[in-house]
mmCIF file of C-alpha atoms in Angstrom:
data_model
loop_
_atom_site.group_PDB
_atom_site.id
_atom_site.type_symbol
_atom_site.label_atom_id
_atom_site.label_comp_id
_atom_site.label_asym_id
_atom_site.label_seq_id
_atom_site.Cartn_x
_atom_site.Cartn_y
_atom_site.Cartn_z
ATOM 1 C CA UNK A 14 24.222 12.016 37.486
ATOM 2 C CA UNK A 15 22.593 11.128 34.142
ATOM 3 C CA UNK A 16 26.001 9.417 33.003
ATOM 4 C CA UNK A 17 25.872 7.138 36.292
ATOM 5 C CA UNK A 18 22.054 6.180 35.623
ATOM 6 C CA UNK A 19 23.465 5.166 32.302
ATOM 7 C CA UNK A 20 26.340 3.316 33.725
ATOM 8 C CA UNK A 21 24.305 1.411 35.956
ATOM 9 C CA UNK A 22 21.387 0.223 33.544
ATOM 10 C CA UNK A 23 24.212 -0.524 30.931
ATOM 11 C CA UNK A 24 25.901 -3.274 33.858
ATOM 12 C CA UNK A 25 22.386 -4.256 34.567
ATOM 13 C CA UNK A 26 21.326 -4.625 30.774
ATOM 14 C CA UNK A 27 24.684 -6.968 30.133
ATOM 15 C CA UNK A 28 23.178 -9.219 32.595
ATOM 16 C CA UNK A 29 19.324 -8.843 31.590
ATOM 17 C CA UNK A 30 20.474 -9.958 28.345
ATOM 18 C CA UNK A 31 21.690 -13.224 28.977
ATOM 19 C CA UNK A 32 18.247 -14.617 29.581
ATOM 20 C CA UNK A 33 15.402 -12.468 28.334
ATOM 21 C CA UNK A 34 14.430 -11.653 24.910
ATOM 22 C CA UNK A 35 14.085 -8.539 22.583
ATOM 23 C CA UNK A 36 10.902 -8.092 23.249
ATOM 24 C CA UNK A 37 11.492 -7.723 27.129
ATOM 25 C CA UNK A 38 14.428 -6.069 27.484
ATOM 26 C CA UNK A 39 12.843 -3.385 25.488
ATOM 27 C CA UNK A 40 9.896 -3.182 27.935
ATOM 28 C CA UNK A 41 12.301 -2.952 30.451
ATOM 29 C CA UNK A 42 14.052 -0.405 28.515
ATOM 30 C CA UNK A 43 10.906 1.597 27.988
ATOM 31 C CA UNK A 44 9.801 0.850 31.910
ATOM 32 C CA UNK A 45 12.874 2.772 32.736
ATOM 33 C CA UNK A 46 12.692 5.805 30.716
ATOM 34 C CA UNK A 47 9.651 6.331 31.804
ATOM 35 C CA UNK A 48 10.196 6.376 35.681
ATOM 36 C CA UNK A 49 13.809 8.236 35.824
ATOM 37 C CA UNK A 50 13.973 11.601 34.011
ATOM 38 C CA UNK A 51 17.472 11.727 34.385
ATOM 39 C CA UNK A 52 17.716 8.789 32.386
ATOM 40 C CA UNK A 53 15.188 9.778 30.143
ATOM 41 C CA UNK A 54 16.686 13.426 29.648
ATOM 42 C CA UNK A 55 20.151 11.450 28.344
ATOM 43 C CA UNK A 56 18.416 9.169 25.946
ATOM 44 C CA UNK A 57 16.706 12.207 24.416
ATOM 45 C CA UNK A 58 20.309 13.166 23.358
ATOM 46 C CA UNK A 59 20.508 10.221 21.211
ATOM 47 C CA UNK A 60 16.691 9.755 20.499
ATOM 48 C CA UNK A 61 14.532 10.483 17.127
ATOM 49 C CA UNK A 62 11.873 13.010 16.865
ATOM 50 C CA UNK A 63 8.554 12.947 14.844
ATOM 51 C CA UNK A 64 7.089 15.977 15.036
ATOM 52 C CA UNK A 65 3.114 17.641 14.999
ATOM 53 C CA UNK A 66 2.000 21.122 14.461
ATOM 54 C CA UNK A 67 -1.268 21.953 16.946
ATOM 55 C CA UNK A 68 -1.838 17.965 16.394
ATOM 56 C CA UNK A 69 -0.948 17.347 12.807
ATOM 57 C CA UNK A 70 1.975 15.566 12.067
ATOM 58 C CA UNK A 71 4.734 16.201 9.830
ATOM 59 C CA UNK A 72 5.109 14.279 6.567
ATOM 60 C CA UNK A 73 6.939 14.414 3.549
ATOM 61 C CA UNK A 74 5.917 13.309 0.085
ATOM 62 C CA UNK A 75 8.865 10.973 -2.190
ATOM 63 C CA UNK A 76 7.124 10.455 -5.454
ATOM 64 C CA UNK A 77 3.752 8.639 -4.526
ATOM 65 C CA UNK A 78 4.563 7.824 -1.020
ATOM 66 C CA UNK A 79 4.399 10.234 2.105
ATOM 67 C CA UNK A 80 6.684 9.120 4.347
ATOM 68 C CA UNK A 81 6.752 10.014 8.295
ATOM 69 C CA UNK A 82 10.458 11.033 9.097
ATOM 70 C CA UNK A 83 12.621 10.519 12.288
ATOM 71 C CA UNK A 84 14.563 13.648 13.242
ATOM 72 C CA UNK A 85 17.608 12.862 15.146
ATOM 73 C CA UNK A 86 18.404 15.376 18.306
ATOM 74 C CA UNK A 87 20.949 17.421 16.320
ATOM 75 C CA UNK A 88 18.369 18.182 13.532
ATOM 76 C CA UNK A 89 15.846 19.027 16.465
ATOM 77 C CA UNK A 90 18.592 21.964 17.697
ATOM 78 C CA UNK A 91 19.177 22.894 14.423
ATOM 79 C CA UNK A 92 15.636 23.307 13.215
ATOM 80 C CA UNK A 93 15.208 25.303 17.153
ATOM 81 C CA UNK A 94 17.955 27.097 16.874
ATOM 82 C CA UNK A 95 16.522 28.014 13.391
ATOM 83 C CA UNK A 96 13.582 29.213 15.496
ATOM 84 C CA UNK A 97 15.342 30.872 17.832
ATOM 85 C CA UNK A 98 14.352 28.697 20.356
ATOM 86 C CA UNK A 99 16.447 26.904 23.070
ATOM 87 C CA UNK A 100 16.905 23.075 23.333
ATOM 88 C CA UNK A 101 14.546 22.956 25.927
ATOM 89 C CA UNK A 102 11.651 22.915 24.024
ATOM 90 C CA UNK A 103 12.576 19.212 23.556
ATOM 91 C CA UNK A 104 11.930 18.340 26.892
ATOM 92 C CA UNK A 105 8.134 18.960 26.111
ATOM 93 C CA UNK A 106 8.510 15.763 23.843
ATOM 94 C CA UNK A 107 7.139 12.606 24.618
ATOM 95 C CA UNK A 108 8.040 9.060 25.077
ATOM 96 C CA UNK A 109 6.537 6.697 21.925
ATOM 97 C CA UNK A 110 8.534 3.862 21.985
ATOM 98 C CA UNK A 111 11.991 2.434 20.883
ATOM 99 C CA UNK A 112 13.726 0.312 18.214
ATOM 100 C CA UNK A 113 14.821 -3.416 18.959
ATOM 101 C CA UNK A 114 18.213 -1.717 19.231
ATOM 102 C CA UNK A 115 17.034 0.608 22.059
ATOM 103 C CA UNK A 116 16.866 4.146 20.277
ATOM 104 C CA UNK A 117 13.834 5.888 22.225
ATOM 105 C CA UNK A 118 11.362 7.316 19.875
ATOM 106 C CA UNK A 119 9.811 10.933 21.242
ATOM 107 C CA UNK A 120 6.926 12.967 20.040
ATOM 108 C CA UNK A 121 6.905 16.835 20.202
ATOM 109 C CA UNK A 122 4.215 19.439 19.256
ATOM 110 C CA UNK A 123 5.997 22.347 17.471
ATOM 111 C CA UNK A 124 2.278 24.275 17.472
ATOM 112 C CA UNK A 125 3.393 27.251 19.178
ATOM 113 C CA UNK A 126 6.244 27.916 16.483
ATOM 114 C CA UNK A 127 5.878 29.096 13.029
ATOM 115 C CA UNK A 128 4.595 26.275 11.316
ATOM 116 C CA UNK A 129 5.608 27.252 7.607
ATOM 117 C CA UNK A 130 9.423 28.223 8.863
ATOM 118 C CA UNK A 131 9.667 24.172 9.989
ATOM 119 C CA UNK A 132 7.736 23.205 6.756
ATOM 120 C CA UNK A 133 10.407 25.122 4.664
ATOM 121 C CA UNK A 134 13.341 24.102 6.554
ATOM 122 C CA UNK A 135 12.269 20.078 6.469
ATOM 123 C CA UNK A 136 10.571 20.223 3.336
ATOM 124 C CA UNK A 137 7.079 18.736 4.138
ATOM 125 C CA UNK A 138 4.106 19.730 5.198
ATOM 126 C CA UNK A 139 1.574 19.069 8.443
ATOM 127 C CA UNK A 140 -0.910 16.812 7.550
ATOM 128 C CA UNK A 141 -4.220 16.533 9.660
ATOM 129 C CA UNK A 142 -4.240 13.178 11.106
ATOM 130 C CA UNK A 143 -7.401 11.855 9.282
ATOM 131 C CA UNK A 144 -5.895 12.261 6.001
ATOM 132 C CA UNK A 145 -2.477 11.071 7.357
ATOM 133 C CA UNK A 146 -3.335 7.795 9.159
ATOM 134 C CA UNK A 147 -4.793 6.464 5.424
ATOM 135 C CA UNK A 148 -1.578 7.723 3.364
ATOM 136 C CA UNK A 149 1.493 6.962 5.396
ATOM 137 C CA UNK A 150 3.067 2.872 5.408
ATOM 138 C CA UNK A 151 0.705 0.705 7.404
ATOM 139 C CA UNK A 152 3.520 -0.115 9.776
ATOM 140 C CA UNK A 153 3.533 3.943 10.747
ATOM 141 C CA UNK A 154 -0.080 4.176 11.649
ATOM 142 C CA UNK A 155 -0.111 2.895 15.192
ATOM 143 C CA UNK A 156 2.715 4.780 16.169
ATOM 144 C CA UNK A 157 1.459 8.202 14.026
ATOM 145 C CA UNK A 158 -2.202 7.471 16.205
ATOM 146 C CA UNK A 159 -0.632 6.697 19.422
ATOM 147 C CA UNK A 160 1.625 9.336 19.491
ATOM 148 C CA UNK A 161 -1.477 11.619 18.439
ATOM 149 C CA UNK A 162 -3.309 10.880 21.319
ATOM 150 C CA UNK A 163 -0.466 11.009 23.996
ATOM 151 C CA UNK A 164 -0.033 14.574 23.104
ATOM 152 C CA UNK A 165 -3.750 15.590 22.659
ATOM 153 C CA UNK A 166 -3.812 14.212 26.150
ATOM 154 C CA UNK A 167 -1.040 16.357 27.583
ATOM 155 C CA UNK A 168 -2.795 19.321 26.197
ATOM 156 C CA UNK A 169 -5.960 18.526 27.483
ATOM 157 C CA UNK A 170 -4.869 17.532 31.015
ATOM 158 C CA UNK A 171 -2.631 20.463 32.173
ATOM 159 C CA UNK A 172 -4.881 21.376 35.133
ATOM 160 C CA UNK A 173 -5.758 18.937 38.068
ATOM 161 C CA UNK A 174 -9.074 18.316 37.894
ATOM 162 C CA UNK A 175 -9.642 18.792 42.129
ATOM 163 C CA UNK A 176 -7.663 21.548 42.426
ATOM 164 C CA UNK A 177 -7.423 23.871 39.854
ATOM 165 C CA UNK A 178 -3.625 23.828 40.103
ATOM 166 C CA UNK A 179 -1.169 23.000 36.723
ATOM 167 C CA UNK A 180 -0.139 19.667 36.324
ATOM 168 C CA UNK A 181 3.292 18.803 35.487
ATOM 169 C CA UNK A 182 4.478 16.076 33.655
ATOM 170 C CA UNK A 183 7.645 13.599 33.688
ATOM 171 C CA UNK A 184 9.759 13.527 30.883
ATOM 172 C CA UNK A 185 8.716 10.860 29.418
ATOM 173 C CA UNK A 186 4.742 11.977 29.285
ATOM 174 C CA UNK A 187 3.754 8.945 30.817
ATOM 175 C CA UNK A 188 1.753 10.709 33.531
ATOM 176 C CA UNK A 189 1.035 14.335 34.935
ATOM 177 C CA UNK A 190 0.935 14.913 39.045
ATOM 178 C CA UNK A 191 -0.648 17.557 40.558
ATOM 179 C CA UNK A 192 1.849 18.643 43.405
ATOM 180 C CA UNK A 193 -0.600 20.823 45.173
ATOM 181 C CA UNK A 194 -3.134 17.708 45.585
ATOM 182 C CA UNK A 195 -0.539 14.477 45.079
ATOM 183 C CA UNK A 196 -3.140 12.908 42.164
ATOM 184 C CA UNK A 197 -0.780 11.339 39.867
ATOM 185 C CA UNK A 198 -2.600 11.230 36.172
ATOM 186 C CA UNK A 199 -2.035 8.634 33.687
ATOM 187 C CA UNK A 200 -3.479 8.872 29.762
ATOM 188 C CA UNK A 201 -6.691 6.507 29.700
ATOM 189 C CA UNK A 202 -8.076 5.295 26.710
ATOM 190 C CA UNK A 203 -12.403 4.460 26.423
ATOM 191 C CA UNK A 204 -13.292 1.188 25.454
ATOM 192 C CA UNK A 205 -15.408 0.453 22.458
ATOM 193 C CA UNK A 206 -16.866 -2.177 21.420
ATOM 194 C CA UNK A 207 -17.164 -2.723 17.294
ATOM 195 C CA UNK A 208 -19.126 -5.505 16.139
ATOM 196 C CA UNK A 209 -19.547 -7.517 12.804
ATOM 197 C CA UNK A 210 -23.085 -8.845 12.896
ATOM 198 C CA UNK A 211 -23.814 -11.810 10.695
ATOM 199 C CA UNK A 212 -26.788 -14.141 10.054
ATOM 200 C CA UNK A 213 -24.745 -16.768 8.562
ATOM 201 C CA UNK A 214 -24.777 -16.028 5.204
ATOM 202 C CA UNK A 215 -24.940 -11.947 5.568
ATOM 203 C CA UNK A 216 -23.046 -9.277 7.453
ATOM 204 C CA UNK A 217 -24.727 -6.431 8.686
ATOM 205 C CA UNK A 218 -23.111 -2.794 7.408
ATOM 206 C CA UNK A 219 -23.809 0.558 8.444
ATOM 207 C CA UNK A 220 -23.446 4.328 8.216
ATOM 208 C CA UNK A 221 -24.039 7.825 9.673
ATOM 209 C CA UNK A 222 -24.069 10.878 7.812
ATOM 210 C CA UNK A 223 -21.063 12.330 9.005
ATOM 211 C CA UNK A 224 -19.301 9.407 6.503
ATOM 212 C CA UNK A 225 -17.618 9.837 3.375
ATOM 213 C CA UNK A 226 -20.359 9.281 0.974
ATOM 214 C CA UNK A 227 -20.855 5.337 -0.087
ATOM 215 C CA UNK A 228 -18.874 4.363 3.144
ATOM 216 C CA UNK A 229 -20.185 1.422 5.189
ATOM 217 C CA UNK A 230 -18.466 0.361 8.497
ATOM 218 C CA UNK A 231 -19.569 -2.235 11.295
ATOM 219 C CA UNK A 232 -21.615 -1.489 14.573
ATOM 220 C CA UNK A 233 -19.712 0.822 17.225
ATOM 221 C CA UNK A 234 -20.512 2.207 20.288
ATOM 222 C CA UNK A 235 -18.641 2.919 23.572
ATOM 223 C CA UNK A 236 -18.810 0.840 26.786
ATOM 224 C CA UNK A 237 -20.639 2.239 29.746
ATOM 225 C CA UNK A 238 -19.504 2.557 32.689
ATOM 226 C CA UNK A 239 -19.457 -1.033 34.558
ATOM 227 C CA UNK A 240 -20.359 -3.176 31.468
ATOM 228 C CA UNK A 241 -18.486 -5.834 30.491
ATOM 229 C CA UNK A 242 -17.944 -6.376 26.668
ATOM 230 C CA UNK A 243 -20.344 -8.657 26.184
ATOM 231 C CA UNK A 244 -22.711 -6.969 27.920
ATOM 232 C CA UNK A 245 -22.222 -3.355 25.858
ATOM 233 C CA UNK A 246 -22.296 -5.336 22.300
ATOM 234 C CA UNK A 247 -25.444 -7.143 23.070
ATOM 235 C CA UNK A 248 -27.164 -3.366 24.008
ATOM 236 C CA UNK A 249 -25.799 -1.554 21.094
ATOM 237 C CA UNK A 250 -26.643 -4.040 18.657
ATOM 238 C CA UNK A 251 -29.754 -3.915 20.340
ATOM 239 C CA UNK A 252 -30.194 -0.117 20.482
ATOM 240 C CA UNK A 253 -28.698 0.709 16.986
ATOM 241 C CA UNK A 254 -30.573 -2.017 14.549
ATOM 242 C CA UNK A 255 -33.118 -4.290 16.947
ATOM 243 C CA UNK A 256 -31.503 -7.538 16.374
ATOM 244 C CA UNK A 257 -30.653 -10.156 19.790
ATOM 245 C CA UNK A 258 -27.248 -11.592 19.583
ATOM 246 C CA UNK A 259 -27.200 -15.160 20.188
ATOM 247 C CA UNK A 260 -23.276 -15.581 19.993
ATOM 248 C CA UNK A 261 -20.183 -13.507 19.587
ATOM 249 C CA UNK A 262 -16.926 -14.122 19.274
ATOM 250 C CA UNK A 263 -13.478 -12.234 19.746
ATOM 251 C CA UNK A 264 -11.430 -11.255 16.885
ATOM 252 C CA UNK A 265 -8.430 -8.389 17.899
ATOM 253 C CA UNK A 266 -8.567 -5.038 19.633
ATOM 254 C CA UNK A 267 -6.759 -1.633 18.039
ATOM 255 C CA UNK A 268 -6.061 1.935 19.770
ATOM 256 C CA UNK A 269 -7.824 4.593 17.392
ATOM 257 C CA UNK A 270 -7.639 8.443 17.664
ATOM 258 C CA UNK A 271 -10.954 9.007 16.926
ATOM 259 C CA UNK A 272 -12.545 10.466 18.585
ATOM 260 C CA UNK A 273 -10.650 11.045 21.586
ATOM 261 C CA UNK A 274 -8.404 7.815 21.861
ATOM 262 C CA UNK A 275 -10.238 4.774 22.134
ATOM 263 C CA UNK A 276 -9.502 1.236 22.440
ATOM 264 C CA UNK A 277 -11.450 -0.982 19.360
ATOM 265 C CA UNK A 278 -12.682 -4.329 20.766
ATOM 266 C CA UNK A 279 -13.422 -5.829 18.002
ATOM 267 C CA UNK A 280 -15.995 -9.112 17.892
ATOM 268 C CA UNK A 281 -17.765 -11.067 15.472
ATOM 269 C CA UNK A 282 -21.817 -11.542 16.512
ATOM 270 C CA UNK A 283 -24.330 -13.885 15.054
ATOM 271 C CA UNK A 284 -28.256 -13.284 15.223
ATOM 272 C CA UNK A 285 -31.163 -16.264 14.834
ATOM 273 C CA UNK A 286 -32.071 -16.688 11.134
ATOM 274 C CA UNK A 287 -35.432 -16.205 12.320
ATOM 275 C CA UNK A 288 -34.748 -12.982 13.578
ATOM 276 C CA UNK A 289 -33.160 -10.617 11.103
ATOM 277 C CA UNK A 290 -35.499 -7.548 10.282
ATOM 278 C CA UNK A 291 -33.587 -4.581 11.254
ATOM 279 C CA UNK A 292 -35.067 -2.194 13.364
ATOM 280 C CA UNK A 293 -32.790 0.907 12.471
ATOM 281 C CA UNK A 294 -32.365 3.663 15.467
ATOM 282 C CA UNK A 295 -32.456 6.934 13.115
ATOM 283 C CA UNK A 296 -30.890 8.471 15.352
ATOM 284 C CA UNK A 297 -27.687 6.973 15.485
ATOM 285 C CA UNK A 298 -27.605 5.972 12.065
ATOM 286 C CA UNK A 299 -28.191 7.112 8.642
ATOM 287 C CA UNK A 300 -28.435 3.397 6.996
ATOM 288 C CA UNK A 301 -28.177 -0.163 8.561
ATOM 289 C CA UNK A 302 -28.208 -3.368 6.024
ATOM 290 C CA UNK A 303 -27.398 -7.246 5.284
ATOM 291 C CA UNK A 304 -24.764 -7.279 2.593
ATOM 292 C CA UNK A 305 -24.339 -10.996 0.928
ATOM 293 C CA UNK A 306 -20.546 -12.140 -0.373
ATOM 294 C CA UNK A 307 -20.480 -10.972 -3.374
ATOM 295 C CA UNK A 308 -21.580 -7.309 -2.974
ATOM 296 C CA UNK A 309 -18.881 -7.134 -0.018
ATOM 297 C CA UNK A 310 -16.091 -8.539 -2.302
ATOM 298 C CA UNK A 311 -17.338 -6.167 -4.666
ATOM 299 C CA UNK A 312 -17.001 -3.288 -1.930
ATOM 300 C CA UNK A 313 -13.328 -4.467 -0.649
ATOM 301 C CA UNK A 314 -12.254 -3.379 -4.616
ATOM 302 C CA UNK A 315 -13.526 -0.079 -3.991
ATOM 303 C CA UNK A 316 -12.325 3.146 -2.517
ATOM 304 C CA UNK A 317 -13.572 6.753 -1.582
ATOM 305 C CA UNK A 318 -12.234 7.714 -5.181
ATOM 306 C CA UNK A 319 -13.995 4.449 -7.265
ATOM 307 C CA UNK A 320 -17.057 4.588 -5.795
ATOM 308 C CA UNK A 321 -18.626 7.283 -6.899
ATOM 309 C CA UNK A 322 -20.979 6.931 -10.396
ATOM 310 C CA UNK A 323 -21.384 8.951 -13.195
ATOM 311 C CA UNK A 324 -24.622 9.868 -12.201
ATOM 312 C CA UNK A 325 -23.404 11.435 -8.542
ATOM 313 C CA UNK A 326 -24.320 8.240 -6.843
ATOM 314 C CA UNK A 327 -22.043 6.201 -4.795
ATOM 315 C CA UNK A 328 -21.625 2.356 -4.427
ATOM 316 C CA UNK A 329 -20.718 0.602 -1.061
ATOM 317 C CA UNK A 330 -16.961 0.824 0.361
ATOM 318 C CA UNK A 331 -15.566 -0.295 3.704
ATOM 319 C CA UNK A 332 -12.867 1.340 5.894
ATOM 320 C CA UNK A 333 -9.560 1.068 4.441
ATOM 321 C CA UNK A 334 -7.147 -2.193 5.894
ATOM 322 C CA UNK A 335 -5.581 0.610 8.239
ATOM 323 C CA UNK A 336 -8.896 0.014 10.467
ATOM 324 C CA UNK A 337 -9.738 -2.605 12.541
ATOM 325 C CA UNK A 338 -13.411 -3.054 10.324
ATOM 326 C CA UNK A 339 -11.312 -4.225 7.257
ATOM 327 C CA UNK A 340 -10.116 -6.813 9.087
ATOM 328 C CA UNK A 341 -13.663 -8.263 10.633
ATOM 329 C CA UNK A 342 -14.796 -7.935 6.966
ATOM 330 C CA UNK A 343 -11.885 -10.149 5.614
ATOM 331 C CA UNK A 344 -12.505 -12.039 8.295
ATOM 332 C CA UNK A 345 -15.872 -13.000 7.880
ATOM 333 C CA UNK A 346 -15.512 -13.187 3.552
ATOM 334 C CA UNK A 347 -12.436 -15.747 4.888
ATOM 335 C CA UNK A 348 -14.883 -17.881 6.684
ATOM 336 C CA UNK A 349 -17.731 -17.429 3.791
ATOM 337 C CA UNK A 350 -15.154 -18.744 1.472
ATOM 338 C CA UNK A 351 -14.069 -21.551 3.117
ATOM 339 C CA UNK A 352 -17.337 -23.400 4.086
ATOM 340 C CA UNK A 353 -17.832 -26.613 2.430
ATOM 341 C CA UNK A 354 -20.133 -26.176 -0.438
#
């Protein structure tokens, strides 16, 4: 049966091709994977693997660089069989996307299995994610997070929430479906909105305590339920430092892992000049202040392991360019730099 799915999307494909780009026809490609298990099942056959341990993923370190390698589904039943497990275990996997030339990309947690056996046999290690989203390519990153969260999702989703009964998923992982109750559950992500407040010539940087020490970050908080975006950055910027945003603008949104997979909306705000005495809520934050252009060029040189003095102190850093903060801080030193002096 799997062989005729194939058949048919490769007639269908030949056609597709003729008029729609890369880009689509691997959406389409991806579409379809991810509502036919049969045809899913088959591409996992010729699919790549990057694999976790209870969440961690697997990397391995070439001279300075840790790189995040692709198993192929003959290493997976080798490294298995080395387990003395069946080749079953790779239909727990799931669906992370695909290469322009349509090789399907899977995710599978090993965590039941013993980890240093895999780490021996593949020589690497499991990395927490934390450490792991900062050291691997910047290219690898989304896919290392996103694949993260799909499978932190699985695990946390296994029961239907009216019910009581297990949830099972397709093969893909795209959703879960409660056959006792008919829900059909698909992996959500919580919008957050993070903000770059400015006064013009200043940006507004902040911290908690649970930071790296010397880190500073822009505002963040999570939407509530039934606010808009503009709506939730005008109240956190409210609630965290007391300043009114007059204007705001859009800059780029990015899916983070942290802490439970959330989507970054990030935005540029401005506040009166004749309004800037920040009102810092203790509770949410350790330290709120207005940095000028040269102290944040200053910062954007630094990182967790130049910051720190001789005398135990540390001096400001900002989120590495991995996170969507580095890029509202370039942003706004780009548009410092280029006003007319």
């Amino acid at each position: 049966m799997a062989a005729i799915y194939q058949a048919v999307y490769r007639r269908a494909s030949s056609l597709f091709c003729r008029f729609h780009s890369t880009y689509v026809k691997k959406m389409r490609y991806l579409n379809t994977l991810k509502e036919d298990d049969d045809f899913c099942r088959q591409a996992q056959t010729s699919g790549t693997f990057y694999l976790f341990h209870n969440l961690s993923p697997f990397l391995q370190k070439v001279g300075k660089k840790y790189l995040l390698p692709q198993l192929s589904a003959a290493e997976m039943k080798r490294i298995l069989e080395k387990l003395k497990e069946t080749e079953q275990w790779m239909e727990k996997s799931v669906l992370i996307g695909c290469s322009d030339e349509h090789v399907p990309h899977f995710a599978l947690d090993l965590g039941a299995l013993e980890k240093s056996v895999i780490e021996s046999e593949l020589q690497g290690s499991f990395t927490d994610l934390r450490k792991a989203l900062f050291v691997v390519d910047v290219k690898d990153s989304p896919l290392l997070a996103s694949a993260q969260a799909l499978l932190q999702w699985h695990e946390s989703h296994q029961y239907c929430s009216k019910t009581g009964q297990p949830t099972q998923k397709n093969l893909a992982g795209s959703k879960r479906v409660c056959h006792a109750s008919g829900i059909t559950y698909y992996p959500q992500m919580s919008p957050v909105v993070i903000t770059l407040v400015s006064d013009g010539s200043r940006c507004l940087l902040t911290r908690q305590s649970s930071f790296p020490q010397g880190m500073y970050t822009a505002l963040s908080g999570f939407c509530d339920l039934g606010e808009s975006v503009e709506e939730a950055l005008r109240r956190e910027v409210a609630e965290e430092v007391g300043l009114e945003v007059e204007s705001f603008q859009y800059s780029a949104s990015q899916h983070w892992p942290f802490p439970s997979s959330c989507l970054m909306i990030a935005c540029h705000a401005l506040v009166g000049g004749q309004q800037t005495e920040i009102s810092m809520n203790s509770l949410e934050l350790e330290e709120a202040r207005w940095f000028g252009l040269e102290e944040v060029l200053e910062g954007l040189k630094r990182d967790h392991t130049s910051s720190k003095q001789d005398d135990g102190s540390f001096l400001p850093w900002f989120p590495p360019k991995q996170a969507i903060a580095h890029k509202l801080i370039n942003e706004w030193v780009k548009q410092q730099t280029s006003r007319p002096t």
